[in-house]
Amino acid sequence: MAPPYTPVQHQGKPPYPQDADEKIRKAAKIVFYDAPIQTLDMIKTQLFGSSEKAEQIANNWGQDTVMNDSKTEINTAKDNLAAYWEGPAYNAFNSYASNTVGVMDKDLATMGSIATTLGQSVSTVYQTYASAITFIGNCAADLGKAGLYVLLAAGTIEIPFVDVITAGVAADKVIDALSSFVKNVTTLISSATTQIGQYKSQGISFANLGQQFQNPEPLPEAPKHVGEWHVHPNK
């Protein structure tokens, strides 16, 4: 029997923090630092991917009832026939039905494994994206607190007694905040990639799992011949 599938349920893609994004881009341009901008582009356009579609596929596979319904119908047919029939045709059909149910059990387990692996991966992407946009907000907040440093680095304000060294320190403060953002996101992505790799290892691989699907054997000849069906003597 395949283990019960736990549906993946999320509230949709979290909103992207556009205002915070723009603050980081502005600061990065002021200090001529491209990495934060590239990181923002990756988060905004690539990180989430097609997770909503993948979630739908995982749930469709994991919650599909066709094979379970078919198993129930086959087992019901076996029980009904067992009450009235015997003989070569019945024996052949009973064996065929049992084998078919066994194949369905294996295929259900394969479908469940694929759905679970995909669902776990989707959950990791959701969590990673949520953490990434949190980092965006935190970085923007840090830059906001150091607004004076941003302005100094840009050279857009003049403050008495501010010398070149002070301006350099200001630029360093901005770069430190941006570097922390890039580092945090890079570490986050690396961790998520490792986690998804572990899920795939646990579920083998989608390609190998796909090769495990089996088709039931065709119905043997004996059940097709009326004369091979014998009514129980006591019926």
PDB file of C-alpha atoms in Angstrom:
ATOM      1  CA  MET A   1       0.000   0.000   0.000  1.00  0.00           C
ATOM      2  CA  ALA A   2       1.213   3.497  -0.810  1.00  0.00           C
ATOM      3  CA  PRO A   3       1.552   5.823   2.207  1.00  0.00           C
ATOM      4  CA  PRO A   4      -1.096   8.566   2.380  1.00  0.00           C
ATOM      5  CA  TYR A   5      -0.132  11.722   0.533  1.00  0.00           C
ATOM      6  CA  THR A   6      -0.106  15.002   2.444  1.00  0.00           C
ATOM      7  CA  PRO A   7      -1.280  17.801   0.122  1.00  0.00           C
ATOM      8  CA  VAL A   8       0.979  20.807  -0.392  1.00  0.00           C
ATOM      9  CA  GLN A   9      -0.898  23.954   0.586  1.00  0.00           C
ATOM     10  CA  HIS A  10       0.451  27.485   0.265  1.00  0.00           C
ATOM     11  CA  GLN A  11      -1.206  30.880   0.069  1.00  0.00           C
ATOM     12  CA  GLY A  12       0.280  31.772  -3.293  1.00  0.00           C
ATOM     13  CA  LYS A  13       3.416  33.674  -4.171  1.00  0.00           C
ATOM     14  CA  PRO A  14       4.368  36.244  -1.501  1.00  0.00           C
ATOM     15  CA  PRO A  15       4.300  39.832  -2.811  1.00  0.00           C
ATOM     16  CA  TYR A  16       7.610  41.165  -4.009  1.00  0.00           C
ATOM     17  CA  PRO A  17       8.966  44.148  -1.984  1.00  0.00           C
ATOM     18  CA  GLN A  18       9.425  46.564  -4.876  1.00  0.00           C
ATOM     19  CA  ASP A  19      10.123  49.626  -2.726  1.00  0.00           C
ATOM     20  CA  ALA A  20      12.866  47.837  -0.805  1.00  0.00           C
ATOM     21  CA  ASP A  21      14.255  46.527  -4.101  1.00  0.00           C
ATOM     22  CA  GLU A  22      14.584  50.062  -5.457  1.00  0.00           C
ATOM     23  CA  LYS A  23      16.366  51.283  -2.325  1.00  0.00           C
ATOM     24  CA  ILE A  24      18.946  48.516  -2.622  1.00  0.00           C
ATOM     25  CA  ARG A  25      19.447  49.160  -6.341  1.00  0.00           C
ATOM     26  CA  LYS A  26      19.993  52.856  -5.704  1.00  0.00           C
ATOM     27  CA  ALA A  27      22.537  52.191  -2.965  1.00  0.00           C
ATOM     28  CA  ALA A  28      24.342  49.594  -5.091  1.00  0.00           C
ATOM     29  CA  LYS A  29      24.642  52.012  -8.001  1.00  0.00           C
ATOM     30  CA  ILE A  30      25.980  54.728  -5.706  1.00  0.00           C
ATOM     31  CA  VAL A  31      28.897  52.537  -4.633  1.00  0.00           C
ATOM     32  CA  PHE A  32      29.311  50.867  -8.060  1.00  0.00           C
ATOM     33  CA  TYR A  33      28.479  47.396  -6.688  1.00  0.00           C
ATOM     34  CA  ASP A  34      26.772  45.118  -9.242  1.00  0.00           C
ATOM     35  CA  ALA A  35      26.331  41.917  -7.206  1.00  0.00           C
ATOM     36  CA  PRO A  36      23.326  43.143  -5.178  1.00  0.00           C
ATOM     37  CA  ILE A  37      21.531  44.161  -8.370  1.00  0.00           C
ATOM     38  CA  GLN A  38      22.209  40.768  -9.946  1.00  0.00           C
ATOM     39  CA  THR A  39      20.968  39.093  -6.763  1.00  0.00           C
ATOM     40  CA  LEU A  40      17.765  41.135  -6.845  1.00  0.00           C
ATOM     41  CA  ASP A  41      17.198  40.222 -10.492  1.00  0.00           C
ATOM     42  CA  MET A  42      17.622  36.537  -9.679  1.00  0.00           C
ATOM     43  CA  ILE A  43      15.163  36.667  -6.783  1.00  0.00           C
ATOM     44  CA  LYS A  44      12.607  38.674  -8.731  1.00  0.00           C
ATOM     45  CA  THR A  45      12.613  36.762 -12.016  1.00  0.00           C
ATOM     46  CA  GLN A  46      14.030  33.283 -11.389  1.00  0.00           C
ATOM     47  CA  LEU A  47      13.912  32.061  -7.795  1.00  0.00           C
ATOM     48  CA  PHE A  48      10.202  31.305  -7.465  1.00  0.00           C
ATOM     49  CA  GLY A  49      10.000  29.727 -10.908  1.00  0.00           C
ATOM     50  CA  SER A  50       6.775  27.823 -11.664  1.00  0.00           C
ATOM     51  CA  SER A  51       6.215  26.714  -8.090  1.00  0.00           C
ATOM     52  CA  GLU A  52       2.455  27.276  -8.184  1.00  0.00           C
ATOM     53  CA  LYS A  53       2.148  25.023 -11.238  1.00  0.00           C
ATOM     54  CA  ALA A  54       4.461  22.427  -9.676  1.00  0.00           C
ATOM     55  CA  GLU A  55       2.346  22.486  -6.506  1.00  0.00           C
ATOM     56  CA  GLN A  56      -0.767  21.804  -8.565  1.00  0.00           C
ATOM     57  CA  ILE A  57       0.929  18.885 -10.337  1.00  0.00           C
ATOM     58  CA  ALA A  58       2.134  17.391  -7.042  1.00  0.00           C
ATOM     59  CA  ASN A  59      -1.346  17.550  -5.545  1.00  0.00           C
ATOM     60  CA  ASN A  60      -2.981  16.177  -8.690  1.00  0.00           C
ATOM     61  CA  TRP A  61      -0.655  13.174  -8.661  1.00  0.00           C
ATOM     62  CA  GLY A  62      -0.774  12.635  -4.924  1.00  0.00           C
ATOM     63  CA  GLN A  63      -4.552  12.894  -4.636  1.00  0.00           C
ATOM     64  CA  ASP A  64      -5.562  11.099  -7.830  1.00  0.00           C
ATOM     65  CA  THR A  65      -8.230   8.468  -7.105  1.00  0.00           C
ATOM     66  CA  VAL A  66      -8.472   6.667 -10.448  1.00  0.00           C
ATOM     67  CA  MET A  67      -6.246   3.714  -9.565  1.00  0.00           C
ATOM     68  CA  ASN A  68      -7.655   3.350  -6.066  1.00  0.00           C
ATOM     69  CA  ASP A  69     -11.173   3.368  -7.489  1.00  0.00           C
ATOM     70  CA  SER A  70     -10.140   0.794 -10.096  1.00  0.00           C
ATOM     71  CA  LYS A  71      -8.624  -1.420  -7.399  1.00  0.00           C
ATOM     72  CA  THR A  72     -11.879  -1.283  -5.449  1.00  0.00           C
ATOM     73  CA  GLU A  73     -13.880  -2.261  -8.526  1.00  0.00           C
ATOM     74  CA  ILE A  74     -11.563  -5.165  -9.324  1.00  0.00           C
ATOM     75  CA  ASN A  75     -11.639  -6.468  -5.752  1.00  0.00           C
ATOM     76  CA  THR A  76     -15.435  -6.165  -5.686  1.00  0.00           C
ATOM     77  CA  ALA A  77     -15.641  -8.137  -8.927  1.00  0.00           C
ATOM     78  CA  LYS A  78     -13.380 -10.824  -7.434  1.00  0.00           C
ATOM     79  CA  ASP A  79     -15.586 -11.119  -4.360  1.00  0.00           C
ATOM     80  CA  ASN A  80     -18.763 -11.295  -6.408  1.00  0.00           C
ATOM     81  CA  LEU A  81     -17.367 -13.974  -8.720  1.00  0.00           C
ATOM     82  CA  ALA A  82     -15.984 -16.008  -5.821  1.00  0.00           C
ATOM     83  CA  ALA A  83     -19.491 -16.409  -4.443  1.00  0.00           C
ATOM     84  CA  TYR A  84     -20.798 -18.198  -7.542  1.00  0.00           C
ATOM     85  CA  TRP A  85     -18.016 -19.436  -9.799  1.00  0.00           C
ATOM     86  CA  GLU A  86     -15.080 -21.812  -9.943  1.00  0.00           C
ATOM     87  CA  GLY A  87     -13.144 -23.632 -12.640  1.00  0.00           C
ATOM     88  CA  PRO A  88     -10.223 -22.766 -14.948  1.00  0.00           C
ATOM     89  CA  ALA A  89     -11.718 -19.479 -16.146  1.00  0.00           C
ATOM     90  CA  TYR A  90     -12.419 -18.271 -12.625  1.00  0.00           C
ATOM     91  CA  ASN A  91      -8.965 -19.307 -11.396  1.00  0.00           C
ATOM     92  CA  ALA A  92      -7.299 -17.521 -14.306  1.00  0.00           C
ATOM     93  CA  PHE A  93      -9.355 -14.369 -13.764  1.00  0.00           C
ATOM     94  CA  ASN A  94      -8.732 -14.406 -10.011  1.00  0.00           C
ATOM     95  CA  SER A  95      -4.971 -14.651 -10.587  1.00  0.00           C
ATOM     96  CA  TYR A  96      -5.136 -11.923 -13.231  1.00  0.00           C
ATOM     97  CA  ALA A  97      -7.104  -9.621 -10.923  1.00  0.00           C
ATOM     98  CA  SER A  98      -4.690 -10.155  -8.024  1.00  0.00           C
ATOM     99  CA  ASN A  99      -1.687  -9.418 -10.247  1.00  0.00           C
ATOM    100  CA  THR A 100      -3.374  -6.301 -11.637  1.00  0.00           C
ATOM    101  CA  VAL A 101      -4.090  -4.978  -8.145  1.00  0.00           C
ATOM    102  CA  GLY A 102      -0.449  -5.633  -7.230  1.00  0.00           C
ATOM    103  CA  VAL A 103       0.728  -3.628 -10.245  1.00  0.00           C
ATOM    104  CA  MET A 104      -1.592  -0.789  -9.266  1.00  0.00           C
ATOM    105  CA  ASP A 105      -0.211  -0.788  -5.721  1.00  0.00           C
ATOM    106  CA  LYS A 106       3.322  -0.414  -7.079  1.00  0.00           C
ATOM    107  CA  ASP A 107       2.285   2.340  -9.480  1.00  0.00           C
ATOM    108  CA  LEU A 108       0.445   4.149  -6.695  1.00  0.00           C
ATOM    109  CA  ALA A 109       3.591   4.004  -4.558  1.00  0.00           C
ATOM    110  CA  THR A 110       5.605   5.439  -7.462  1.00  0.00           C
ATOM    111  CA  MET A 111       3.079   8.233  -8.024  1.00  0.00           C
ATOM    112  CA  GLY A 112       3.101   8.999  -4.300  1.00  0.00           C
ATOM    113  CA  SER A 113       6.893   9.149  -4.214  1.00  0.00           C
ATOM    114  CA  ILE A 114       7.008  11.532  -7.179  1.00  0.00           C
ATOM    115  CA  ALA A 115       4.259  13.714  -5.703  1.00  0.00           C
ATOM    116  CA  THR A 116       5.941  13.804  -2.292  1.00  0.00           C
ATOM    117  CA  THR A 117       9.382  14.655  -3.706  1.00  0.00           C
ATOM    118  CA  LEU A 118       7.912  17.369  -5.920  1.00  0.00           C
ATOM    119  CA  GLY A 119       5.795  18.713  -3.066  1.00  0.00           C
ATOM    120  CA  GLN A 120       8.765  18.870  -0.701  1.00  0.00           C
ATOM    121  CA  SER A 121      10.801  20.683  -3.340  1.00  0.00           C
ATOM    122  CA  VAL A 122       7.976  23.176  -3.896  1.00  0.00           C
ATOM    123  CA  SER A 123       7.752  23.846  -0.153  1.00  0.00           C
ATOM    124  CA  THR A 124      11.493  24.491  -0.043  1.00  0.00           C
ATOM    125  CA  VAL A 125      11.205  26.983  -2.911  1.00  0.00           C
ATOM    126  CA  TYR A 126       8.343  28.800  -1.168  1.00  0.00           C
ATOM    127  CA  GLN A 127      10.327  28.991   2.069  1.00  0.00           C
ATOM    128  CA  THR A 128      13.468  30.090   0.236  1.00  0.00           C
ATOM    129  CA  TYR A 129      11.634  32.812  -1.668  1.00  0.00           C
ATOM    130  CA  ALA A 130       9.979  34.048   1.529  1.00  0.00           C
ATOM    131  CA  SER A 131      13.366  34.204   3.261  1.00  0.00           C
ATOM    132  CA  ALA A 132      14.946  35.965   0.281  1.00  0.00           C
ATOM    133  CA  ILE A 133      12.359  38.741   0.219  1.00  0.00           C
ATOM    134  CA  THR A 134      12.792  39.067   3.983  1.00  0.00           C
ATOM    135  CA  PHE A 135      16.503  39.643   3.360  1.00  0.00           C
ATOM    136  CA  ILE A 136      15.561  42.316   0.822  1.00  0.00           C
ATOM    137  CA  GLY A 137      13.436  44.087   3.408  1.00  0.00           C
ATOM    138  CA  ASN A 138      16.095  43.792   6.090  1.00  0.00           C
ATOM    139  CA  CYS A 139      18.804  45.163   3.813  1.00  0.00           C
ATOM    140  CA  ALA A 140      16.627  48.099   2.785  1.00  0.00           C
ATOM    141  CA  ALA A 141      15.913  48.793   6.451  1.00  0.00           C
ATOM    142  CA  ASP A 142      19.627  48.700   7.262  1.00  0.00           C
ATOM    143  CA  LEU A 143      20.309  51.129   4.439  1.00  0.00           C
ATOM    144  CA  GLY A 144      17.456  53.313   5.645  1.00  0.00           C
ATOM    145  CA  LYS A 145      18.964  53.498   9.116  1.00  0.00           C
ATOM    146  CA  ALA A 146      22.244  54.428   7.494  1.00  0.00           C
ATOM    147  CA  GLY A 147      20.624  56.932   5.160  1.00  0.00           C
ATOM    148  CA  LEU A 148      23.283  59.452   6.038  1.00  0.00           C
ATOM    149  CA  TYR A 149      25.936  57.013   4.863  1.00  0.00           C
ATOM    150  CA  VAL A 150      24.201  56.556   1.518  1.00  0.00           C
ATOM    151  CA  LEU A 151      24.021  60.288   0.965  1.00  0.00           C
ATOM    152  CA  LEU A 152      27.622  60.751   1.980  1.00  0.00           C
ATOM    153  CA  ALA A 153      28.744  58.000  -0.340  1.00  0.00           C
ATOM    154  CA  ALA A 154      26.825  59.611  -3.157  1.00  0.00           C
ATOM    155  CA  GLY A 155      28.391  62.953  -2.405  1.00  0.00           C
ATOM    156  CA  THR A 156      24.945  64.558  -2.549  1.00  0.00           C
ATOM    157  CA  ILE A 157      25.137  66.500   0.706  1.00  0.00           C
ATOM    158  CA  GLU A 158      27.755  68.665   2.285  1.00  0.00           C
ATOM    159  CA  ILE A 159      28.369  68.501   6.007  1.00  0.00           C
ATOM    160  CA  PRO A 160      30.986  70.658   7.719  1.00  0.00           C
ATOM    161  CA  PHE A 161      34.134  68.855   8.791  1.00  0.00           C
ATOM    162  CA  VAL A 162      33.311  65.761   6.726  1.00  0.00           C
ATOM    163  CA  ASP A 163      36.584  64.732   5.125  1.00  0.00           C
ATOM    164  CA  VAL A 164      37.552  62.121   2.576  1.00  0.00           C
ATOM    165  CA  ILE A 165      38.166  59.500   5.253  1.00  0.00           C
ATOM    166  CA  THR A 166      34.672  59.971   6.673  1.00  0.00           C
ATOM    167  CA  ALA A 167      33.176  59.655   3.201  1.00  0.00           C
ATOM    168  CA  GLY A 168      35.151  56.456   2.695  1.00  0.00           C
ATOM    169  CA  VAL A 169      33.800  55.045   5.939  1.00  0.00           C
ATOM    170  CA  ALA A 170      30.301  55.923   4.763  1.00  0.00           C
ATOM    171  CA  ALA A 171      30.802  54.026   1.522  1.00  0.00           C
ATOM    172  CA  ASP A 172      32.157  51.058   3.468  1.00  0.00           C
ATOM    173  CA  LYS A 173      29.010  51.010   5.602  1.00  0.00           C
ATOM    174  CA  VAL A 174      26.858  50.812   2.494  1.00  0.00           C
ATOM    175  CA  ILE A 175      29.014  48.111   0.939  1.00  0.00           C
ATOM    176  CA  ASP A 176      28.949  46.093   4.169  1.00  0.00           C
ATOM    177  CA  ALA A 177      25.150  46.130   4.231  1.00  0.00           C
ATOM    178  CA  LEU A 178      24.934  45.160   0.569  1.00  0.00           C
ATOM    179  CA  SER A 179      27.584  42.449   0.940  1.00  0.00           C
ATOM    180  CA  SER A 180      25.701  40.939   3.862  1.00  0.00           C
ATOM    181  CA  PHE A 181      22.583  40.836   1.700  1.00  0.00           C
ATOM    182  CA  VAL A 182      24.379  39.060  -1.148  1.00  0.00           C
ATOM    183  CA  LYS A 183      26.044  36.612   1.242  1.00  0.00           C
ATOM    184  CA  ASN A 184      22.792  35.808   3.046  1.00  0.00           C
ATOM    185  CA  VAL A 185      20.939  35.116  -0.190  1.00  0.00           C
ATOM    186  CA  THR A 186      23.799  33.038  -1.614  1.00  0.00           C
ATOM    187  CA  THR A 187      23.902  30.906   1.538  1.00  0.00           C
ATOM    188  CA  LEU A 188      20.122  30.571   1.438  1.00  0.00           C
ATOM    189  CA  ILE A 189      20.105  29.362  -2.175  1.00  0.00           C
ATOM    190  CA  SER A 190      22.932  26.919  -1.503  1.00  0.00           C
ATOM    191  CA  SER A 191      21.072  25.445   1.464  1.00  0.00           C
ATOM    192  CA  ALA A 192      17.853  25.125  -0.535  1.00  0.00           C
ATOM    193  CA  THR A 193      19.659  23.436  -3.426  1.00  0.00           C
ATOM    194  CA  THR A 194      21.200  20.931  -1.019  1.00  0.00           C
ATOM    195  CA  GLN A 195      17.820  20.253   0.580  1.00  0.00           C
ATOM    196  CA  ILE A 196      16.117  19.645  -2.758  1.00  0.00           C
ATOM    197  CA  GLY A 197      18.986  17.332  -3.716  1.00  0.00           C
ATOM    198  CA  GLN A 198      18.331  15.329  -0.551  1.00  0.00           C
ATOM    199  CA  TYR A 199      14.644  15.057  -1.403  1.00  0.00           C
ATOM    200  CA  LYS A 200      15.545  13.759  -4.843  1.00  0.00           C
ATOM    201  CA  SER A 201      17.954  11.226  -3.341  1.00  0.00           C
ATOM    202  CA  GLN A 202      15.262   9.977  -0.986  1.00  0.00           C
ATOM    203  CA  GLY A 203      12.819   9.622  -3.852  1.00  0.00           C
ATOM    204  CA  ILE A 204      15.532   8.345  -6.213  1.00  0.00           C
ATOM    205  CA  SER A 205      15.021  10.453  -9.335  1.00  0.00           C
ATOM    206  CA  PHE A 206      12.004  11.330 -11.400  1.00  0.00           C
ATOM    207  CA  ALA A 207      13.521   9.591 -14.420  1.00  0.00           C
ATOM    208  CA  ASN A 208      14.156   6.348 -12.538  1.00  0.00           C
ATOM    209  CA  LEU A 209      10.764   6.485 -10.872  1.00  0.00           C
ATOM    210  CA  GLY A 210       9.109   6.933 -14.241  1.00  0.00           C
ATOM    211  CA  GLN A 211      10.736   3.729 -15.450  1.00  0.00           C
ATOM    212  CA  GLN A 212       9.162   1.864 -12.533  1.00  0.00           C
ATOM    213  CA  PHE A 213       5.628   2.297 -13.857  1.00  0.00           C
ATOM    214  CA  GLN A 214       4.152  -0.999 -15.028  1.00  0.00           C
ATOM    215  CA  ASN A 215       1.212  -1.937 -17.209  1.00  0.00           C
ATOM    216  CA  PRO A 216      -1.067  -4.797 -16.123  1.00  0.00           C
ATOM    217  CA  GLU A 217      -0.703  -7.994 -18.116  1.00  0.00           C
ATOM    218  CA  PRO A 218      -3.442  -8.604 -20.695  1.00  0.00           C
ATOM    219  CA  LEU A 219      -6.413 -10.730 -19.715  1.00  0.00           C
ATOM    220  CA  PRO A 220      -5.581 -14.419 -20.295  1.00  0.00           C
ATOM    221  CA  GLU A 221      -7.608 -16.541 -22.710  1.00  0.00           C
ATOM    222  CA  ALA A 222      -9.363 -18.825 -20.217  1.00  0.00           C
ATOM    223  CA  PRO A 223     -11.781 -16.220 -18.792  1.00  0.00           C
ATOM    224  CA  LYS A 224     -12.923 -15.450 -22.329  1.00  0.00           C
ATOM    225  CA  HIS A 225     -14.369 -18.942 -22.802  1.00  0.00           C
ATOM    226  CA  VAL A 226     -17.817 -19.453 -21.334  1.00  0.00           C
ATOM    227  CA  GLY A 227     -17.325 -23.186 -20.983  1.00  0.00           C
ATOM    228  CA  GLU A 228     -14.405 -22.688 -18.608  1.00  0.00           C
ATOM    229  CA  TRP A 229     -16.646 -21.018 -16.026  1.00  0.00           C
ATOM    230  CA  HIS A 230     -18.246 -23.515 -13.629  1.00  0.00           C
ATOM    231  CA  VAL A 231     -21.008 -22.660 -11.180  1.00  0.00           C
ATOM    232  CA  HIS A 232     -20.404 -23.738  -7.587  1.00  0.00           C
ATOM    233  CA  PRO A 233     -22.202 -27.039  -6.989  1.00  0.00           C
ATOM    234  CA  ASN A 234     -24.073 -25.539  -4.040  1.00  0.00           C
ATOM    235  CA  LYS A 235     -25.489 -22.654  -6.087  1.00  0.00           C
TER     236      LYS A 235
END
